[in-house]
Coordinates of C-alpha atoms in Angstrom, one line a residue:
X1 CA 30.4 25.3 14.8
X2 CA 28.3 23.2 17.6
X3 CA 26.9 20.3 16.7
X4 CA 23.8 18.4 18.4
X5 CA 21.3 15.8 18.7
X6 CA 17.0 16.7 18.3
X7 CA 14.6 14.0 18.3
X8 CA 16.9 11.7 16.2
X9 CA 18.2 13.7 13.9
X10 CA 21.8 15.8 13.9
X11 CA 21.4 19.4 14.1
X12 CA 24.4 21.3 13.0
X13 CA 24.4 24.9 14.0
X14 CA 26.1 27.3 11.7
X15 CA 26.2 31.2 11.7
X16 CA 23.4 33.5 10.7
X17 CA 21.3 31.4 12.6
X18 CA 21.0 28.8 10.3
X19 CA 19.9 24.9 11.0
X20 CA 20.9 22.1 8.6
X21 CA 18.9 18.9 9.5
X22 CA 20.8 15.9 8.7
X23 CA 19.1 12.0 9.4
X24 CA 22.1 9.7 8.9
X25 CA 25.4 10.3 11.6
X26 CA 27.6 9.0 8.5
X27 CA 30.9 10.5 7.5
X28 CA 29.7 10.9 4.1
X29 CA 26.3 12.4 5.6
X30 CA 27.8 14.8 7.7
X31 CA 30.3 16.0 4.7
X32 CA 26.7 16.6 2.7
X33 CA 25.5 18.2 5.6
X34 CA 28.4 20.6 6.3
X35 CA 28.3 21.2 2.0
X36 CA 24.7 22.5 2.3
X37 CA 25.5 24.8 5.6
X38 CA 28.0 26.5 3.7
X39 CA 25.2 27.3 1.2
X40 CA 23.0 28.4 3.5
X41 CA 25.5 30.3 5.5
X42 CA 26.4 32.1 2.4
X43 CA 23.0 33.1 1.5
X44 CA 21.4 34.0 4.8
X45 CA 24.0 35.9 5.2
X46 CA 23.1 38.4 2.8
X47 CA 19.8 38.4 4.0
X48 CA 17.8 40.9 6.2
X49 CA 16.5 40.2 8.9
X50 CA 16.8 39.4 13.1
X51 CA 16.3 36.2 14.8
X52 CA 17.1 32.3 14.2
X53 CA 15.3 30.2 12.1
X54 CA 15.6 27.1 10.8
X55 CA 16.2 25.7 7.2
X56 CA 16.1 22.2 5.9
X57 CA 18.6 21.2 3.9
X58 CA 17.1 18.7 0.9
X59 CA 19.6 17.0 -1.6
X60 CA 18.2 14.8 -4.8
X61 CA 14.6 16.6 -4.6
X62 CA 14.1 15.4 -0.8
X63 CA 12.8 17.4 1.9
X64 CA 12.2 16.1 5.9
X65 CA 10.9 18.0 9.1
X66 CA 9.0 21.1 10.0
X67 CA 10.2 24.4 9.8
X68 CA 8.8 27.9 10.9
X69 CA 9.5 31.2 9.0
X70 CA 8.5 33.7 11.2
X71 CA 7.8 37.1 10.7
X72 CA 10.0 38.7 12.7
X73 CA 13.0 36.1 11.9
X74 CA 15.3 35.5 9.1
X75 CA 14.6 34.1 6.0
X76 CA 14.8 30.5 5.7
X77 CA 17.5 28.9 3.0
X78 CA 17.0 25.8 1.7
X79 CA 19.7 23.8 -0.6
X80 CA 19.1 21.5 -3.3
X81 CA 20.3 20.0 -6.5
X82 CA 19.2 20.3 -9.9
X83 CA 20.3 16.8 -11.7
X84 CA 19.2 18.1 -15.3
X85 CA 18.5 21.4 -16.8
X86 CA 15.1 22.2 -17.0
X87 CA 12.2 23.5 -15.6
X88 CA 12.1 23.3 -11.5
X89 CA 9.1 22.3 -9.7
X90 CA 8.4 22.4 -5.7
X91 CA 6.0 20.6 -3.7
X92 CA 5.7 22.2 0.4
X93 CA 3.1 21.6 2.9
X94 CA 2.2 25.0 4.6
X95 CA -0.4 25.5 7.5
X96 CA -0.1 29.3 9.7
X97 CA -1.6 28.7 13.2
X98 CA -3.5 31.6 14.0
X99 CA -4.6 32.7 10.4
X100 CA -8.3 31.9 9.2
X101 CA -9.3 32.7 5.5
X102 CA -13.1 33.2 6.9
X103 CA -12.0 36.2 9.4
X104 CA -11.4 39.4 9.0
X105 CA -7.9 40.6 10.0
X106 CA -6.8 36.6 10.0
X107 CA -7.3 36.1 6.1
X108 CA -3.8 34.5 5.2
X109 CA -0.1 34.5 5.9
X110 CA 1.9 35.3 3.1
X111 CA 5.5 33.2 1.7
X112 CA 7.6 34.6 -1.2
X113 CA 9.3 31.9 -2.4
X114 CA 13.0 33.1 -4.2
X115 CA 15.2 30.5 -6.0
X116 CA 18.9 31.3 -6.1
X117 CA 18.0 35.2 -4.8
X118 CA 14.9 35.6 -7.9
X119 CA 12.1 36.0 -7.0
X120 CA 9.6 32.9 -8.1
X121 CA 6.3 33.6 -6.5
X122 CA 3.9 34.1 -3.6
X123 CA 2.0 31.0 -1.6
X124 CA -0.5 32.4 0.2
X125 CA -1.3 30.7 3.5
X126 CA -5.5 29.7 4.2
X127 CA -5.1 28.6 7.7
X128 CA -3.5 26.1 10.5
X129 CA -4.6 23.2 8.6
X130 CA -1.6 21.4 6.8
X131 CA -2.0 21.9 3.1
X132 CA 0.5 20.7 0.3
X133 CA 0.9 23.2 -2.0
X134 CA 2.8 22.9 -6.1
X135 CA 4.6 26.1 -7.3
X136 CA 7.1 26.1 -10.4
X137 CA 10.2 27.7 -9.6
X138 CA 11.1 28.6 -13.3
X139 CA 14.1 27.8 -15.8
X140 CA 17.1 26.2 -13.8
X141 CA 20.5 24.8 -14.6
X142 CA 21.9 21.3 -13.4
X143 CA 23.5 21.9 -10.1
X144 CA 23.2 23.6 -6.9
X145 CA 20.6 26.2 -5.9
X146 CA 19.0 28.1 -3.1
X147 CA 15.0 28.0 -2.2
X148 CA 14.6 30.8 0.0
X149 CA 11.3 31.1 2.0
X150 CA 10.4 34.6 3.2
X151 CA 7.5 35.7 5.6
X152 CA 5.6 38.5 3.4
X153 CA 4.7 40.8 6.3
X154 CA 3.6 43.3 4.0
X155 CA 1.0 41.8 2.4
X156 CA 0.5 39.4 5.4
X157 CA -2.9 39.8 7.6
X158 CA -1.5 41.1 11.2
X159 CA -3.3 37.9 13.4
X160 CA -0.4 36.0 11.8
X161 CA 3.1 35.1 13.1
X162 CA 4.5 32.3 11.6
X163 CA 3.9 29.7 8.5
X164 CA 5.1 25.9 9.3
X165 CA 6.4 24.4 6.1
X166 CA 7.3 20.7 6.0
X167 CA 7.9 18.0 3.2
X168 CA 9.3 19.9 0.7
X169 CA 10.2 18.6 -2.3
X170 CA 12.2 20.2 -5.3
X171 CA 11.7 18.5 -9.0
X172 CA 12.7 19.6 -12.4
X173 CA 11.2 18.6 -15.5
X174 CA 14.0 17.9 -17.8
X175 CA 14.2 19.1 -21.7
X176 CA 13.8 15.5 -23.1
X177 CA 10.7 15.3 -20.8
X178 CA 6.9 16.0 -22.9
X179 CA 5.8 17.7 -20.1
X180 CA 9.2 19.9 -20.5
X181 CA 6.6 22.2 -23.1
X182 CA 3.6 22.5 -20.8
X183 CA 6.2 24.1 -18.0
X184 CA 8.2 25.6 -20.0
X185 CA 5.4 27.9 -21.4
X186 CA 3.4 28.2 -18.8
X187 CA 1.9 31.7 -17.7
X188 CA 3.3 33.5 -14.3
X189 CA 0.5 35.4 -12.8
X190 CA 0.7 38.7 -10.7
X191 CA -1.6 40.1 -8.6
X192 CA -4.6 42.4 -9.3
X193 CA -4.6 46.2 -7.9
X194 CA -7.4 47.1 -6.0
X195 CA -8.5 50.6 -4.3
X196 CA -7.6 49.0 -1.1
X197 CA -4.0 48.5 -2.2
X198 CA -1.7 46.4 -4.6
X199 CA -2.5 43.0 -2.4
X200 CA -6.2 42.4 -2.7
X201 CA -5.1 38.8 -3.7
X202 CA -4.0 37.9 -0.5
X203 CA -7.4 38.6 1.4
X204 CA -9.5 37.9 -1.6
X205 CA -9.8 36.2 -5.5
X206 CA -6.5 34.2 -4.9
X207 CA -5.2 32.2 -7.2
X208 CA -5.3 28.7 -6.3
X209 CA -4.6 25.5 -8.7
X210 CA -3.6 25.9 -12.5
X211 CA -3.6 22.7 -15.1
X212 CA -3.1 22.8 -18.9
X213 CA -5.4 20.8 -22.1
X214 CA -3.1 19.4 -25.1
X215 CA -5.0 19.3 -28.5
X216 CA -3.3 18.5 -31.8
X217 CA -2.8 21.6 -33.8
X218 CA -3.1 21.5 -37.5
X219 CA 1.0 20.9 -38.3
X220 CA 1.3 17.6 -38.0
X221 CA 3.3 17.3 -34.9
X222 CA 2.6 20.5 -33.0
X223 CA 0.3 20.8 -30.1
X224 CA -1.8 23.6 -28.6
X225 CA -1.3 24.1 -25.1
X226 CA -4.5 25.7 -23.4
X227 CA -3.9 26.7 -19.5
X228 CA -6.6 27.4 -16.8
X229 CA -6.3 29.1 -13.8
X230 CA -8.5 28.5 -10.4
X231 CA -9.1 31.4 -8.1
X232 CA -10.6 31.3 -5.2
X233 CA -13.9 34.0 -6.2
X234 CA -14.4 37.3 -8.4
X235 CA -15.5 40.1 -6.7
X236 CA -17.1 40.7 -10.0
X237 CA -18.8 39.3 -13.2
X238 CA -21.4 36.5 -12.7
X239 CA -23.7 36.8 -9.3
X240 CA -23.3 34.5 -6.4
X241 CA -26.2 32.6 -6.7
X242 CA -25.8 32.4 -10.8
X243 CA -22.6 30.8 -10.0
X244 CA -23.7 28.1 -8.6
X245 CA -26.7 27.5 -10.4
X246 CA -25.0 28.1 -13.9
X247 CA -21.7 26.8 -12.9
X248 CA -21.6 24.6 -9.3
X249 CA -19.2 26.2 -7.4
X250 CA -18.5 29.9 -6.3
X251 CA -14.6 29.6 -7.1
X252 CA -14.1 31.0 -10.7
X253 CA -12.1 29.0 -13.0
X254 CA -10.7 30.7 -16.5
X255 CA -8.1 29.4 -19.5
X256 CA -5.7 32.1 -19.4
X257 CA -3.0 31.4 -22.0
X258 CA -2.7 29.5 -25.0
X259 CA 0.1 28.7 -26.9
X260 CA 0.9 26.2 -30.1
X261 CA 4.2 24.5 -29.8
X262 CA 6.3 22.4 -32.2
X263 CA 7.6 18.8 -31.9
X264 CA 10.4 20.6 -30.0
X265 CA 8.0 22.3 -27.4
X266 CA 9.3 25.4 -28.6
X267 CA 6.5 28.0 -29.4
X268 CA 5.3 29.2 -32.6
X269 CA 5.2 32.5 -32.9
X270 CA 2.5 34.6 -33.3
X271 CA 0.2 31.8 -31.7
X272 CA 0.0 33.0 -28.3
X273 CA -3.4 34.4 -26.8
X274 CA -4.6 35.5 -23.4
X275 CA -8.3 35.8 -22.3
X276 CA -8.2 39.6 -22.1
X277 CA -10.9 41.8 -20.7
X278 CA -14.9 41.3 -21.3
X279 CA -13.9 37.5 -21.6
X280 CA -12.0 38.4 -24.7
X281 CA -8.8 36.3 -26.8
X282 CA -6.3 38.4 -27.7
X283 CA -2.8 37.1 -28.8
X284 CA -0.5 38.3 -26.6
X285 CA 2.2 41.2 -26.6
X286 CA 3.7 41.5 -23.0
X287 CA 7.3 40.4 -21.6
X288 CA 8.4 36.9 -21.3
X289 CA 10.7 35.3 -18.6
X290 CA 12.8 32.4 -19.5
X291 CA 9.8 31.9 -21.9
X292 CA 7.2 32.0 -19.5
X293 CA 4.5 34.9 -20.8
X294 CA 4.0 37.1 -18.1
X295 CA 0.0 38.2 -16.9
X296 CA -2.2 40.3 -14.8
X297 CA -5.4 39.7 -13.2
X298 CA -6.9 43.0 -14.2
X299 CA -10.5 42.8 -13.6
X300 CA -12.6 41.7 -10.8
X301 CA -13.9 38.8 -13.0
X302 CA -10.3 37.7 -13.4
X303 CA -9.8 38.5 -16.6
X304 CA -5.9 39.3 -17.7
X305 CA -3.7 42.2 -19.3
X306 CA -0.3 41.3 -20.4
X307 CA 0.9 44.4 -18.6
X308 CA 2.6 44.0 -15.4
X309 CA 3.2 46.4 -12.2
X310 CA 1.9 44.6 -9.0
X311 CA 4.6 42.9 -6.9
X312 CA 1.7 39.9 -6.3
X313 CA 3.1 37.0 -8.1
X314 CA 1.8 33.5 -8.8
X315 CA 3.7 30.7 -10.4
X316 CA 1.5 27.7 -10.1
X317 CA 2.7 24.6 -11.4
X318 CA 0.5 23.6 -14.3
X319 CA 1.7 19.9 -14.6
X320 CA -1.6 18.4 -14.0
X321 CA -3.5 18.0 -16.7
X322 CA -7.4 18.2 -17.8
X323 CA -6.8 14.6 -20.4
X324 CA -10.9 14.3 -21.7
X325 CA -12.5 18.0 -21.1
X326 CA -15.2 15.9 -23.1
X327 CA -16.0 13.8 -20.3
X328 CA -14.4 15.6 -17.2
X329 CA -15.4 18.9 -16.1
X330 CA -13.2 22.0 -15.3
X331 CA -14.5 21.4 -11.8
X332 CA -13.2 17.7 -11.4
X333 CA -9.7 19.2 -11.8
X334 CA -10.3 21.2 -8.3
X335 CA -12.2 18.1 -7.1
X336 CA -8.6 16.6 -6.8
X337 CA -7.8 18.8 -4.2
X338 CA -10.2 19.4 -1.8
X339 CA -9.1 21.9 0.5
X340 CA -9.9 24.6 -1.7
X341 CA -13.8 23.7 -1.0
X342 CA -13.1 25.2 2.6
X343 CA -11.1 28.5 1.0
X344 CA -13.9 28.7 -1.0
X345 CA -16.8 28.7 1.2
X346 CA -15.0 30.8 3.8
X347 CA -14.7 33.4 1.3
X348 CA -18.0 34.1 0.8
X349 CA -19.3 33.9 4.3
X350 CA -16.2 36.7 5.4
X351 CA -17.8 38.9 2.2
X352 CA -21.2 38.3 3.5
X353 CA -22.8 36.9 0.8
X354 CA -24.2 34.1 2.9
X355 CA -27.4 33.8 4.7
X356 CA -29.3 31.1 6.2
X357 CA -32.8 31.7 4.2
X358 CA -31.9 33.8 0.6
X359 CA -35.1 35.5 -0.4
X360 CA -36.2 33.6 -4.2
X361 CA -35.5 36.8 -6.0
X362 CA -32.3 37.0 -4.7
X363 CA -29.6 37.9 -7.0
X364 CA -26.3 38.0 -4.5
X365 CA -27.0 36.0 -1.6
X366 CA -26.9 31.7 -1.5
X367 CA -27.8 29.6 1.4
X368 CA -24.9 28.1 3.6
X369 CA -22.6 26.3 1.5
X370 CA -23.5 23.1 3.1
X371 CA -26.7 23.0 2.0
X372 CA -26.0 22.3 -1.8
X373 CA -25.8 19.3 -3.5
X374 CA -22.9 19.6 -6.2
X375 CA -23.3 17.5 -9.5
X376 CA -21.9 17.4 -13.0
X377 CA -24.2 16.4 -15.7
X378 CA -22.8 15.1 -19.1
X379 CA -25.4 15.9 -22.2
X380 CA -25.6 16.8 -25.7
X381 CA -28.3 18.6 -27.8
X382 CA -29.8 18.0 -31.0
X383 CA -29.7 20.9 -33.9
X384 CA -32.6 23.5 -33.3
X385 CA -35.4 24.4 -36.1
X386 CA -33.9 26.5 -38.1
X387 CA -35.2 30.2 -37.8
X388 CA -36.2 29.4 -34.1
X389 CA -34.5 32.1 -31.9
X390 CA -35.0 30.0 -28.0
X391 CA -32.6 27.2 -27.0
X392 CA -33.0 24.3 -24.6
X393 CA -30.7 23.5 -21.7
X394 CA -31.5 21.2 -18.7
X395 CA -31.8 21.5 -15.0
X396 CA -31.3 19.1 -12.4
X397 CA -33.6 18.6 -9.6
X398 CA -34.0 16.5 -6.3
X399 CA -36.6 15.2 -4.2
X400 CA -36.0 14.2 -0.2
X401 CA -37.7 11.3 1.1
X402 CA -41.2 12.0 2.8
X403 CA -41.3 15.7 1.0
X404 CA -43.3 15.9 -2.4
X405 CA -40.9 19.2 -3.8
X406 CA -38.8 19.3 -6.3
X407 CA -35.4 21.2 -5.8
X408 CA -34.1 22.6 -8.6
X409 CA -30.9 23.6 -9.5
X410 CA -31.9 26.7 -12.0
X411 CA -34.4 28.1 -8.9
X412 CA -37.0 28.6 -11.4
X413 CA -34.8 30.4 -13.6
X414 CA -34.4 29.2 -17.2
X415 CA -31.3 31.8 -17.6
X416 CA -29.6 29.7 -14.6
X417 CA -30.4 26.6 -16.4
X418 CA -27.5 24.6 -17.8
X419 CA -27.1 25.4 -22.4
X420 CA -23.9 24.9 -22.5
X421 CA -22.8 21.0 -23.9
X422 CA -19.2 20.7 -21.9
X423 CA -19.5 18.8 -18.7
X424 CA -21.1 20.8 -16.7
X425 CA -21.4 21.8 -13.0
X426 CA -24.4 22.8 -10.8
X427 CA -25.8 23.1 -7.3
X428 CA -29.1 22.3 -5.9
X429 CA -30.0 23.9 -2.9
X430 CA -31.8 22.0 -0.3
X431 CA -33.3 22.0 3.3
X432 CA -30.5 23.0 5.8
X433 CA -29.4 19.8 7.5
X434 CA -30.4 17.4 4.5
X435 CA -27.8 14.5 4.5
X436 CA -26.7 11.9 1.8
X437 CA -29.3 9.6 3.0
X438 CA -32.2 11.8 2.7
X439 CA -32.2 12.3 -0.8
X440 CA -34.6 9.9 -2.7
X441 CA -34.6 11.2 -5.9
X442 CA -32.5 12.5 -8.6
X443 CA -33.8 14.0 -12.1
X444 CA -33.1 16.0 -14.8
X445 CA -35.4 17.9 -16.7
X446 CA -35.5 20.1 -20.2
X447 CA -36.0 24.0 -19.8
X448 CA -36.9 26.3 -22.9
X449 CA -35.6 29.9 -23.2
X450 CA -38.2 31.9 -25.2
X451 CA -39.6 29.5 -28.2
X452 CA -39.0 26.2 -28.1
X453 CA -36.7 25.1 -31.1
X454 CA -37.4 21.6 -30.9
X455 CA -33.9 20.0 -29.9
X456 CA -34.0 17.0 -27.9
X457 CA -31.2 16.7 -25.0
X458 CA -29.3 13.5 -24.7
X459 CA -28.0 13.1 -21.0
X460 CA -25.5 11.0 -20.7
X461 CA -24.8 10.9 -17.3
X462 CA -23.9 12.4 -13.9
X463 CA -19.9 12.7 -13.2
X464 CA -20.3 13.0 -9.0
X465 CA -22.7 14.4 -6.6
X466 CA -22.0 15.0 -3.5
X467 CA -22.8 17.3 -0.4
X468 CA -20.3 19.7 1.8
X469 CA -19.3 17.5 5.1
X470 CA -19.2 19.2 8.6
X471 CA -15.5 20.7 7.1
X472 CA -16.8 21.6 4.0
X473 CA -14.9 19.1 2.1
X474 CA -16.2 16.8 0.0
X475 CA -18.2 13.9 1.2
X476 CA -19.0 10.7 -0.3
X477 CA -20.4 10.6 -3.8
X478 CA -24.1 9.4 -4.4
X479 CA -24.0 6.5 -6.2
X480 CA -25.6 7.3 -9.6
X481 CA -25.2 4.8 -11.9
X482 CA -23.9 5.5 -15.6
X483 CA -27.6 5.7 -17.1
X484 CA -28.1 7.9 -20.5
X485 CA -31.8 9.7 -20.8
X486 CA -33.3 11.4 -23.9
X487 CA -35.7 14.6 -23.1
X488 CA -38.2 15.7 -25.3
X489 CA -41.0 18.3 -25.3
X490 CA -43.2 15.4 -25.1
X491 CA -41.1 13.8 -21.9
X492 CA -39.0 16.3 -20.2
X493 CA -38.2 15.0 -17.1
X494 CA -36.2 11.8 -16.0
X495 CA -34.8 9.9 -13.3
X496 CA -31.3 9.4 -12.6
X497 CA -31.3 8.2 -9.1
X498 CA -33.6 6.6 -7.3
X499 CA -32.6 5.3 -3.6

């Protein structure tokens, strides 16, 4: 065995091509570091494969460095300890230079992620831009383990070569924890099949984030755990341009398990439901790992079976969680993370569902994605006269300094019009080029589908608005104030913003 210095740090080569980075030149260090090449060593060794790579070797949940698993190279092994038994969570920043989700052949460079030789799931790659990523790793023991990161070549688009992965970081949610329930029932997802083979999910409808809702169930003591998963589009279902009229965004964002659990954060049986196909709840009847249901994306709107054959497999960690889904929108939850705003829009560019003028009619094509202002609106509506078939929802609409029209979210479509009395997302397409500064007005205004029942609409306010920046993230929020508004037949439009 050689050892080495690199940039500071000890490198300790070992067989199988195996690197163990070490920071401190202690005795005590380098007996920790030797400890974890012996893991490695023993793993990799197993494993197929030509080539050197690197690993990192992490104790207490740590992680340092970069590391590149290449495609044509070994697997990489990365020690760490378990303190507790309990659920095991990992944190990794990934970026694959070369790979672009908006081109064709590019899409995404694939990882399988396997804890102790098991496999735990797929990260799918987006790009070269460092992105931190949160998987679950499943049910673990107190002790030593293996994180093995593999290079997917299979599913893998071929402009890829290699995936960088830096600060990693291994956690586990121990059984006296109360978030020990939420990820120890959590759903594993795999993949949808597709015509074009069993890993459409890797160029396209990718799941991206997962968070869970608590609500008290009716034992005193029990909870109801409701999960949601974010993908990154559905090839099917709702149209483009209804998406983000009707719901802001052209991600597509379902619950997909729910579960009641007692004081224990065990599950009650015969209380767990999937949304199955045609948007459907139906309690579910498929295999379990370690407690974890296992599910299918089986439609092109995302919808699930609890039948599973495709080797895609998605273990997102569903830690965070969605506290006031009166008051905070499903969208919020992906606000927190806003590099799935580039996935997103580079998505439907590559599919071609982007243009730069959409005729009015249009019932698949949008405007570039920059060119939308994206806004939750809080409201509530009164009862409607009884016997009266039509319903009221709202629309929200915006006016640009020196130009009279108003811009409306529902495109002059009272079926794109927000009903629905969750928090809830919408877009407003305007001129290309508009900025933040342009915008002088914002308002909201009543629509009426077929007769109009009467109900008045209470909005209570707007969440965030905002417009796409030059890398489709996020930009800066407008400032609308907390202002409530009542619409009526008699008054149906008001202002929100004024600049």
């Amino acid at each position: 065995m050689d050892s080495g210095r690199d940039g500071g740090r000890d490198l300790l080569a070992v067989p199988q091509g195996v690197l163990v980075f070490r920071r401190s030149p202690t005795r005590r260090s380098r007996r920790a570091a030797l400890a974890a090449a012996a893991v490695a060593v023993s793993t990799t060794a197993v494993l197929a494969g030509a080539g050197t790579v690197p690993a990192v070797a992490t104790t207490g949940g740590g992680g340092h460095g970069t590391i590149g698993v290449h495609r044509d190279g070994r697997p990489v092994v990365i020690p760490f300890t378990a303190g507790r038994d309990g659920e095991g969570l990992v944190r990794l920043t990934v970026a694959a230079p070369g790979i672009d989700w908006g081109s064709p052949g590019a899409e995404s460079a694939v990882l399988l992620l396997l804890v102790d030789g098991r496999p735990a799931g797929d990260v799918v790659v987006f790009g070269s831009t460092p992105t931190e990523r949160s998987f679950a790793l499943g049910a673990l023991r107190a002790g030593r383990h293996r994180l093995t990161l593999r290079y997917a070549a299979d599913r893998s688009s071929p402009a890829g070569t290699v995936v960088r992965v830096s600060k990693v970081r291994t956690d586990v949610v121990g059984k006296r924890d109360r978030d020990h329930a939420v990820a120890a029932n959590a759903p594993v997802l795999y993949g949808r099949d597709d015509p074009s083979g069993p890993f459409r999910n890797a160029v396209s409808d990718t799941p991206v984030l997962a968070w869970h809702q608590q609500a008290p169930a009716t034992t005193p003591g029990h909870r109801v755990l409701t999960y949601t998963i974010a993908w990154t589009n559905e090839d099917g279902g709702t149209s483009t341009p209804a998406l983000m009229a009707r719901w802001g965004r052209t991600t597509d964002i379902e619950w997909a398990y729910r579960v009641e659990v007692d004081a224990a954060g065990r599950a009650v049986p015969g209380t767990a439901f999937f949304q199955s196909p045609d948007h459907g709840t139906t309690p579910f009847a498929g295999r379990y790992e370690d407690g974890h249901p296992l599910l299918q994306t089986c439609t092109l709107n995302n919808n699930l079976c609890d039948t599973v054959d495709n080797p895609m497999r998605f273990a997102l960690s569903t830690i965070e969680r969605l506290a006031d889904p009166a008051r905070t929108s499903r969208e919020e939850m992906v606000d927190r993370h806003p590099w799935v705003y580039p996935v997103m829009t580079d998505e439907v560019r590559r599919e071609g569902r982007v243009v730069a003028d959409p005729p009015a009619d249009t019932t698949t094509l949008i405007a570039d994605p920059r060119d939308y202002l994206y806004a939750v609106v809080r409201k509530t509506t009164s009862a409607p006269t009884p016997g009266v078939s039509g319903w009221v929802g709202v629309g929200l609409g915006v006016r640009l300094k020196g130009d009279p029209t108003l811009y409306r979210s529902d495109r002059g479509r009272v079926d794109w019009s927000l009903q629905r009395d969750d928090p809830a997302a919408t877009t407003v397409r305007l001129p290309a080029g508009t900025k933040a500064a342009d915008i002088a007005e914002v308002v909201v205004y009543r629509t009426v589908a077929g007769t109009d029942p009467g109900s008045t609409v209470t909005v209570n306010g707007v969440n965030r608005a905002f417009l796409l920046g030059a890398d489709d993230r996020p930009g800066r929020p407008l400032p609308i104030k907390a202002v409530s508004a009542t619409l009526t037949a008699a008054a149906p439009e008001a202002v929100l913003y004024r600049r």
